[in-house]
PDB file of C-alpha atoms in Angstrom:
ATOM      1  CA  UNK F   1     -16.919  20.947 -17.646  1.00 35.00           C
ATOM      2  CA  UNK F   2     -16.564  19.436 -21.272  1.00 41.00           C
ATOM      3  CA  UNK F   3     -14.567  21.856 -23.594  1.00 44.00           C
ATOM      4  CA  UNK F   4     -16.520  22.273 -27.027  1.00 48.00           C
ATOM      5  CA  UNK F   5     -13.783  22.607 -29.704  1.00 53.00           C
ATOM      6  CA  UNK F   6     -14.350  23.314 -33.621  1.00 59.00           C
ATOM      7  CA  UNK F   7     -13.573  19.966 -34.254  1.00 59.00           C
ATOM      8  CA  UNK F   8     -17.098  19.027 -32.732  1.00 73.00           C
ATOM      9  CA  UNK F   9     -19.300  21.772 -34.415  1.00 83.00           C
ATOM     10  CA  UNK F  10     -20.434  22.185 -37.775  1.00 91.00           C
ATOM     11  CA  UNK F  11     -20.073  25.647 -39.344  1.00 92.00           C
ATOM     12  CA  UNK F  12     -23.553  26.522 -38.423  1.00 91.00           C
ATOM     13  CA  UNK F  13     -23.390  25.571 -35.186  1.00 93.00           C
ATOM     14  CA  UNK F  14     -24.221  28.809 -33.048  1.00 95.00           C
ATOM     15  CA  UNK F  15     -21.861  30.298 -30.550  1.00 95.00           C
ATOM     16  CA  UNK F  16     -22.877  32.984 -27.795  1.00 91.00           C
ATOM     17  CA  UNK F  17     -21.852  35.739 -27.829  1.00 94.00           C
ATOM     18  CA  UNK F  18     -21.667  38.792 -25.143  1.00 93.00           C
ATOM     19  CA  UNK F  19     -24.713  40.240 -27.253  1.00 92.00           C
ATOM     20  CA  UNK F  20     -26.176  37.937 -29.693  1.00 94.00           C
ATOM     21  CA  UNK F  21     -24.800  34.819 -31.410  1.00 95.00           C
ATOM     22  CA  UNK F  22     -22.328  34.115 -34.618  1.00 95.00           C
ATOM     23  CA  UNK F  23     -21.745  30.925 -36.243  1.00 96.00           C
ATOM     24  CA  UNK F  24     -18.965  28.460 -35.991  1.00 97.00           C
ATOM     25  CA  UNK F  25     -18.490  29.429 -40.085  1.00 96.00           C
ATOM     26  CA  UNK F  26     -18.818  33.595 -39.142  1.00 97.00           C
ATOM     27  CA  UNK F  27     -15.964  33.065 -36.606  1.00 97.00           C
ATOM     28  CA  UNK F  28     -13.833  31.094 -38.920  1.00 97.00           C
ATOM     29  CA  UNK F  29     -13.947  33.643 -41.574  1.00 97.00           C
ATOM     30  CA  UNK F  30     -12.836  36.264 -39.705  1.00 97.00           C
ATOM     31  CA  UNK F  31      -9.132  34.354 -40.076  1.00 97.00           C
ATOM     32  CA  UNK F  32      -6.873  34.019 -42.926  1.00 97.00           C
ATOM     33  CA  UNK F  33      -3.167  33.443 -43.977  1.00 97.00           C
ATOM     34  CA  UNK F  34      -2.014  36.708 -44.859  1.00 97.00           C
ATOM     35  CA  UNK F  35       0.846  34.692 -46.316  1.00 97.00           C
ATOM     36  CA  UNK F  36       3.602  31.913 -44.998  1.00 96.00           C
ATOM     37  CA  UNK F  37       3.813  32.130 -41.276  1.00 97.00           C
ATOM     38  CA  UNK F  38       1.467  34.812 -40.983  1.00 97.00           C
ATOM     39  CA  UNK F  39      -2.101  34.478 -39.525  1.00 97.00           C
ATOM     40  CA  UNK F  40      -4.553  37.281 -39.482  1.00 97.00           C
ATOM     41  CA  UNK F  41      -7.655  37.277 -37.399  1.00 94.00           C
ATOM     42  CA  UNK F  42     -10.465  40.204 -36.946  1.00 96.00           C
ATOM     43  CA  UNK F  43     -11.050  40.582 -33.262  1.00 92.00           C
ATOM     44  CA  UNK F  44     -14.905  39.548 -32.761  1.00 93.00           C
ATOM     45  CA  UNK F  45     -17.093  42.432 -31.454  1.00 92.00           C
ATOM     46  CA  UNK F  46     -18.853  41.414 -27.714  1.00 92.00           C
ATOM     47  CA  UNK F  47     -16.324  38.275 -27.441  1.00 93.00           C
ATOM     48  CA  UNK F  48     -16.407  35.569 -24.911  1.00 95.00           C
ATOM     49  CA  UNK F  49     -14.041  32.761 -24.586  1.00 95.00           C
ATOM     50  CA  UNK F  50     -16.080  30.258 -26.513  1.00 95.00           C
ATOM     51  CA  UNK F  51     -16.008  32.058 -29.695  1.00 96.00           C
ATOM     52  CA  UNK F  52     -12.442  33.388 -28.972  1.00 95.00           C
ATOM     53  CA  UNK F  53     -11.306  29.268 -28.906  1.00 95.00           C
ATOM     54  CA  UNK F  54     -13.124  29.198 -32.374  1.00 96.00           C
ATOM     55  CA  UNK F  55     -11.028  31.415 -33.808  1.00 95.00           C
ATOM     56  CA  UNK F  56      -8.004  30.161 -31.852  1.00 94.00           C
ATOM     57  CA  UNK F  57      -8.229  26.915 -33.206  1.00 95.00           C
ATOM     58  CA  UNK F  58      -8.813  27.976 -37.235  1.00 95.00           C
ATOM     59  CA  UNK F  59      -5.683  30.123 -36.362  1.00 95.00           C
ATOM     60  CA  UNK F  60      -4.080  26.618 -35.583  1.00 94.00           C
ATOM     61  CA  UNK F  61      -5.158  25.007 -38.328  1.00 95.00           C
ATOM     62  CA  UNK F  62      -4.168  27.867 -41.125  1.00 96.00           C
ATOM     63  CA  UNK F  63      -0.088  27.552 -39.238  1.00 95.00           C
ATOM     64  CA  UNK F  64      -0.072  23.929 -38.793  1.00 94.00           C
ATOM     65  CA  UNK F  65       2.340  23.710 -41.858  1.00 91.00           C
ATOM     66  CA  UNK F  66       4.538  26.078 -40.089  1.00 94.00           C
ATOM     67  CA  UNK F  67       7.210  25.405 -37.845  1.00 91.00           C
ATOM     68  CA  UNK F  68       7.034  29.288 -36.232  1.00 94.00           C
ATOM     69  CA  UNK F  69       4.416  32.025 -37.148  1.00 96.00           C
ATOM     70  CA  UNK F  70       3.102  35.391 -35.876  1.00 97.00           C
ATOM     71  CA  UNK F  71      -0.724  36.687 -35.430  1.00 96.00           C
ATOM     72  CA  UNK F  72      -1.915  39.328 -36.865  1.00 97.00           C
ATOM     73  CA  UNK F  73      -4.619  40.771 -34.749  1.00 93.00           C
ATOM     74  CA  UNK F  74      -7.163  43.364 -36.057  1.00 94.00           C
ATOM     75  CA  UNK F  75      -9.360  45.116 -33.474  1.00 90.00           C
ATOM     76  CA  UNK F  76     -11.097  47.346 -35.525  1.00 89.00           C
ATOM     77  CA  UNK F  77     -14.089  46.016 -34.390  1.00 89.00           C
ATOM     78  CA  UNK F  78     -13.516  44.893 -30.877  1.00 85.00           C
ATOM     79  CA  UNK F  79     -14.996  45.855 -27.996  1.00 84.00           C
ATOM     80  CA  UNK F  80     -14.534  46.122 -24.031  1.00 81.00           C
ATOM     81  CA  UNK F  81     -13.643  42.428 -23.103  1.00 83.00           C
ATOM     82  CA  UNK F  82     -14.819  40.882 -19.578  1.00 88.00           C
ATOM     83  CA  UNK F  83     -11.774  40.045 -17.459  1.00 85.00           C
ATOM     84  CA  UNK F  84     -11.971  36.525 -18.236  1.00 90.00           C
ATOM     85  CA  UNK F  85     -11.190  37.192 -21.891  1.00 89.00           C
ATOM     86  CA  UNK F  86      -8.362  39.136 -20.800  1.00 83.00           C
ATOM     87  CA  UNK F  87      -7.167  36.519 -18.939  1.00 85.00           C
ATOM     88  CA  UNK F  88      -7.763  34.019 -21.667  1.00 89.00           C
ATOM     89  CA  UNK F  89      -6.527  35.938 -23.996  1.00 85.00           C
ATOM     90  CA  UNK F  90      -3.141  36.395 -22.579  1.00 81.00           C
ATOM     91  CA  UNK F  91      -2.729  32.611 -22.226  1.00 84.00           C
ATOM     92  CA  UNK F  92      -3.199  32.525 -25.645  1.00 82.00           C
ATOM     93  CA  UNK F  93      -0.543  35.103 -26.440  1.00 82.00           C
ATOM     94  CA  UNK F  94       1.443  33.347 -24.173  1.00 81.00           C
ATOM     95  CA  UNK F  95       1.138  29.857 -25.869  1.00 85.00           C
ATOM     96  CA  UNK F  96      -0.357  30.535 -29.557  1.00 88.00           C
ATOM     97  CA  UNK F  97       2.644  31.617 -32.417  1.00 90.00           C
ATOM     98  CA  UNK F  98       5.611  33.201 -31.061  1.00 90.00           C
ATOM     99  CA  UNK F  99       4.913  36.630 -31.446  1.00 93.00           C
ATOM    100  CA  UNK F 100       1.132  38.900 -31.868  1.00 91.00           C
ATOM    101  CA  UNK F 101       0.932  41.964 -34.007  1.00 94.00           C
ATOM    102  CA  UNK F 102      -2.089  44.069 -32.415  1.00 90.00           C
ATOM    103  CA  UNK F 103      -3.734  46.590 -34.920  1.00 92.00           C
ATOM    104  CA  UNK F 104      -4.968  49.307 -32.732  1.00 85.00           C
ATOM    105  CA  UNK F 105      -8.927  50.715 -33.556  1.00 78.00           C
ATOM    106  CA  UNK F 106      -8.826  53.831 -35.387  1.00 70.00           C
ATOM    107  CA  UNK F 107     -11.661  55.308 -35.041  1.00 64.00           C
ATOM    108  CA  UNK F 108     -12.822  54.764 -31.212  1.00 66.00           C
ATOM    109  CA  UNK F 109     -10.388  56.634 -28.829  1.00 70.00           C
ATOM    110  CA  UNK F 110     -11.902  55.070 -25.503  1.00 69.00           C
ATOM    111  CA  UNK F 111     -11.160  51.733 -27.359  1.00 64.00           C
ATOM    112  CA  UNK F 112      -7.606  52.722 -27.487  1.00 64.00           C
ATOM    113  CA  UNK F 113      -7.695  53.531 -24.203  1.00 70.00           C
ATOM    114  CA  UNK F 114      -8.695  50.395 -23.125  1.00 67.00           C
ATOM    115  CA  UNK F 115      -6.542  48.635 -25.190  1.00 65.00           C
ATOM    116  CA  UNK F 116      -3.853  50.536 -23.703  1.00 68.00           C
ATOM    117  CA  UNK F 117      -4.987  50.150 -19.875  1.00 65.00           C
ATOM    118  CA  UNK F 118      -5.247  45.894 -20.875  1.00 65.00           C
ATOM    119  CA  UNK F 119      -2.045  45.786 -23.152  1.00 65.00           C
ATOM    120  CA  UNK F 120      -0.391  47.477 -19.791  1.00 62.00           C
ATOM    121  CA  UNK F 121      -1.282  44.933 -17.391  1.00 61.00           C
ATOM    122  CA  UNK F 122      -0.055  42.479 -19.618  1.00 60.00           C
ATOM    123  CA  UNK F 123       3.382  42.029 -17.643  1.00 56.00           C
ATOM    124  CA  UNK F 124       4.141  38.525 -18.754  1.00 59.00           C
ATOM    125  CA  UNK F 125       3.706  38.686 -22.071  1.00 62.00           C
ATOM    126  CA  UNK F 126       4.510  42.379 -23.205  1.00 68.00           C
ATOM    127  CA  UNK F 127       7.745  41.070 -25.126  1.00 77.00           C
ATOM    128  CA  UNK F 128       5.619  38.728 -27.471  1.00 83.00           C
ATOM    129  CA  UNK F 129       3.239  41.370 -28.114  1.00 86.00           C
ATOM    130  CA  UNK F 130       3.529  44.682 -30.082  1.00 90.00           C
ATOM    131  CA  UNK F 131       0.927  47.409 -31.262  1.00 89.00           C
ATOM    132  CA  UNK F 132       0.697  49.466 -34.855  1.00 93.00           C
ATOM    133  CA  UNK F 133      -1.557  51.350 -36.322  1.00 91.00           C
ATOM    134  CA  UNK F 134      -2.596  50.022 -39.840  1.00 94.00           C
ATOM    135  CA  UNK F 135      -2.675  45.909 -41.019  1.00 96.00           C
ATOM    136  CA  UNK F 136       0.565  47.284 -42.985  1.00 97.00           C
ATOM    137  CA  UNK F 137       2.219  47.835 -40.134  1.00 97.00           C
ATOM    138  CA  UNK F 138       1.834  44.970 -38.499  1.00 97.00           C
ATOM    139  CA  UNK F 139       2.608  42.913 -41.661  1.00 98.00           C
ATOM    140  CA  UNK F 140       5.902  44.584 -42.004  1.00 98.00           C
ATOM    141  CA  UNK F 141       6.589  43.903 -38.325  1.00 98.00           C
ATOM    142  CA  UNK F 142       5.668  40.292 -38.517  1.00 98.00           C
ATOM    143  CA  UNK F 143       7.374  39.710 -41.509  1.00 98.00           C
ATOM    144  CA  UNK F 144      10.625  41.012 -39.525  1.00 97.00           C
ATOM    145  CA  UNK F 145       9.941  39.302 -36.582  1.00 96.00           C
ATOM    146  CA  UNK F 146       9.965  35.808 -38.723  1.00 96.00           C
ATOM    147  CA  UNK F 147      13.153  36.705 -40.292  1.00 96.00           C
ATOM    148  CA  UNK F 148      14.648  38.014 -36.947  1.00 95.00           C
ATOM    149  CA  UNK F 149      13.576  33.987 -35.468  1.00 93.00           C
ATOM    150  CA  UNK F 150      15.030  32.715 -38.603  1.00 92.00           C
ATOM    151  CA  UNK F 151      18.411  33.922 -38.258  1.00 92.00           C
ATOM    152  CA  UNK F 152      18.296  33.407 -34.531  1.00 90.00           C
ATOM    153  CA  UNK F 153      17.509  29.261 -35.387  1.00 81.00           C
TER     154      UNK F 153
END
């Protein structure tokens, strides 16, 4: 199976998603430096893997300067992921940044639930992964967590 990375797309280059399609460009913009050694991303609604690496990979690109930094993880709009995004996705925790900020949905309480049930399971990688309620929460935290692994150097 050949892997199909950013690198080989063009921004209008359609990826599948659970329902529908977004473009390579429409997953890109959903990250952004929130500032030095912080990357933000706004989980995709109806995910898969594919479009998950998309947004993996302009996280990359946005902390390549850096020689540590922490995601920032907004799943406002996300919904319930198939196991194998789960399972992707903690790989990802596992090997992307050194710490995730998770921004829990507001407004959907079988969202949190789920979130909670998934975040649970997450055994191996519950000490690189924290949850908070607003994108100021989670900035705060990150920005501690930095400062915390820049003492520690």
């Amino acid at each position: 199976m050949q892997v199909t990375t950013t690198a080989t797309r063009s921004p209008g280059d359609q990826v599948a998603l659970q329902r529908g399609t977004a473009s390579v460009q429409e997953l890109r913009d959903r990250c952004r430096l929130l500032e030095e050694g912080i990357v933000y991303f706004l989980e995709t609604p109806h995910g898969t893997i594919d479009a998950f690496n998309v947004e993996m990979d302009r996280l990359r690109e946005l902390a390549a300067g850096f020689d540590r930094f922490v995601v920032i993880v907004d799943l406002a709009q996300a919904s319930r992921p198939k196991p194998q995004l789960i399972e992707h996705i903690v790989k990802c925790i596992g090997s992307i940044g050194i710490h995730w900020c998770a921004i829990r949905p507001g407004s959907s309480s079988f969202m949190r639930s789920v979130i909670q049930f998934v975040v649970a399971r997450m055994t191996a990688i519950r000490s690189r992964l924290t949850m908070h309620e607003s994108l100021e929460e989670a900035h705060l935290a990150a920005r501690e967590i930095l400062a915390k692994a820049a003492r520690a150097q």
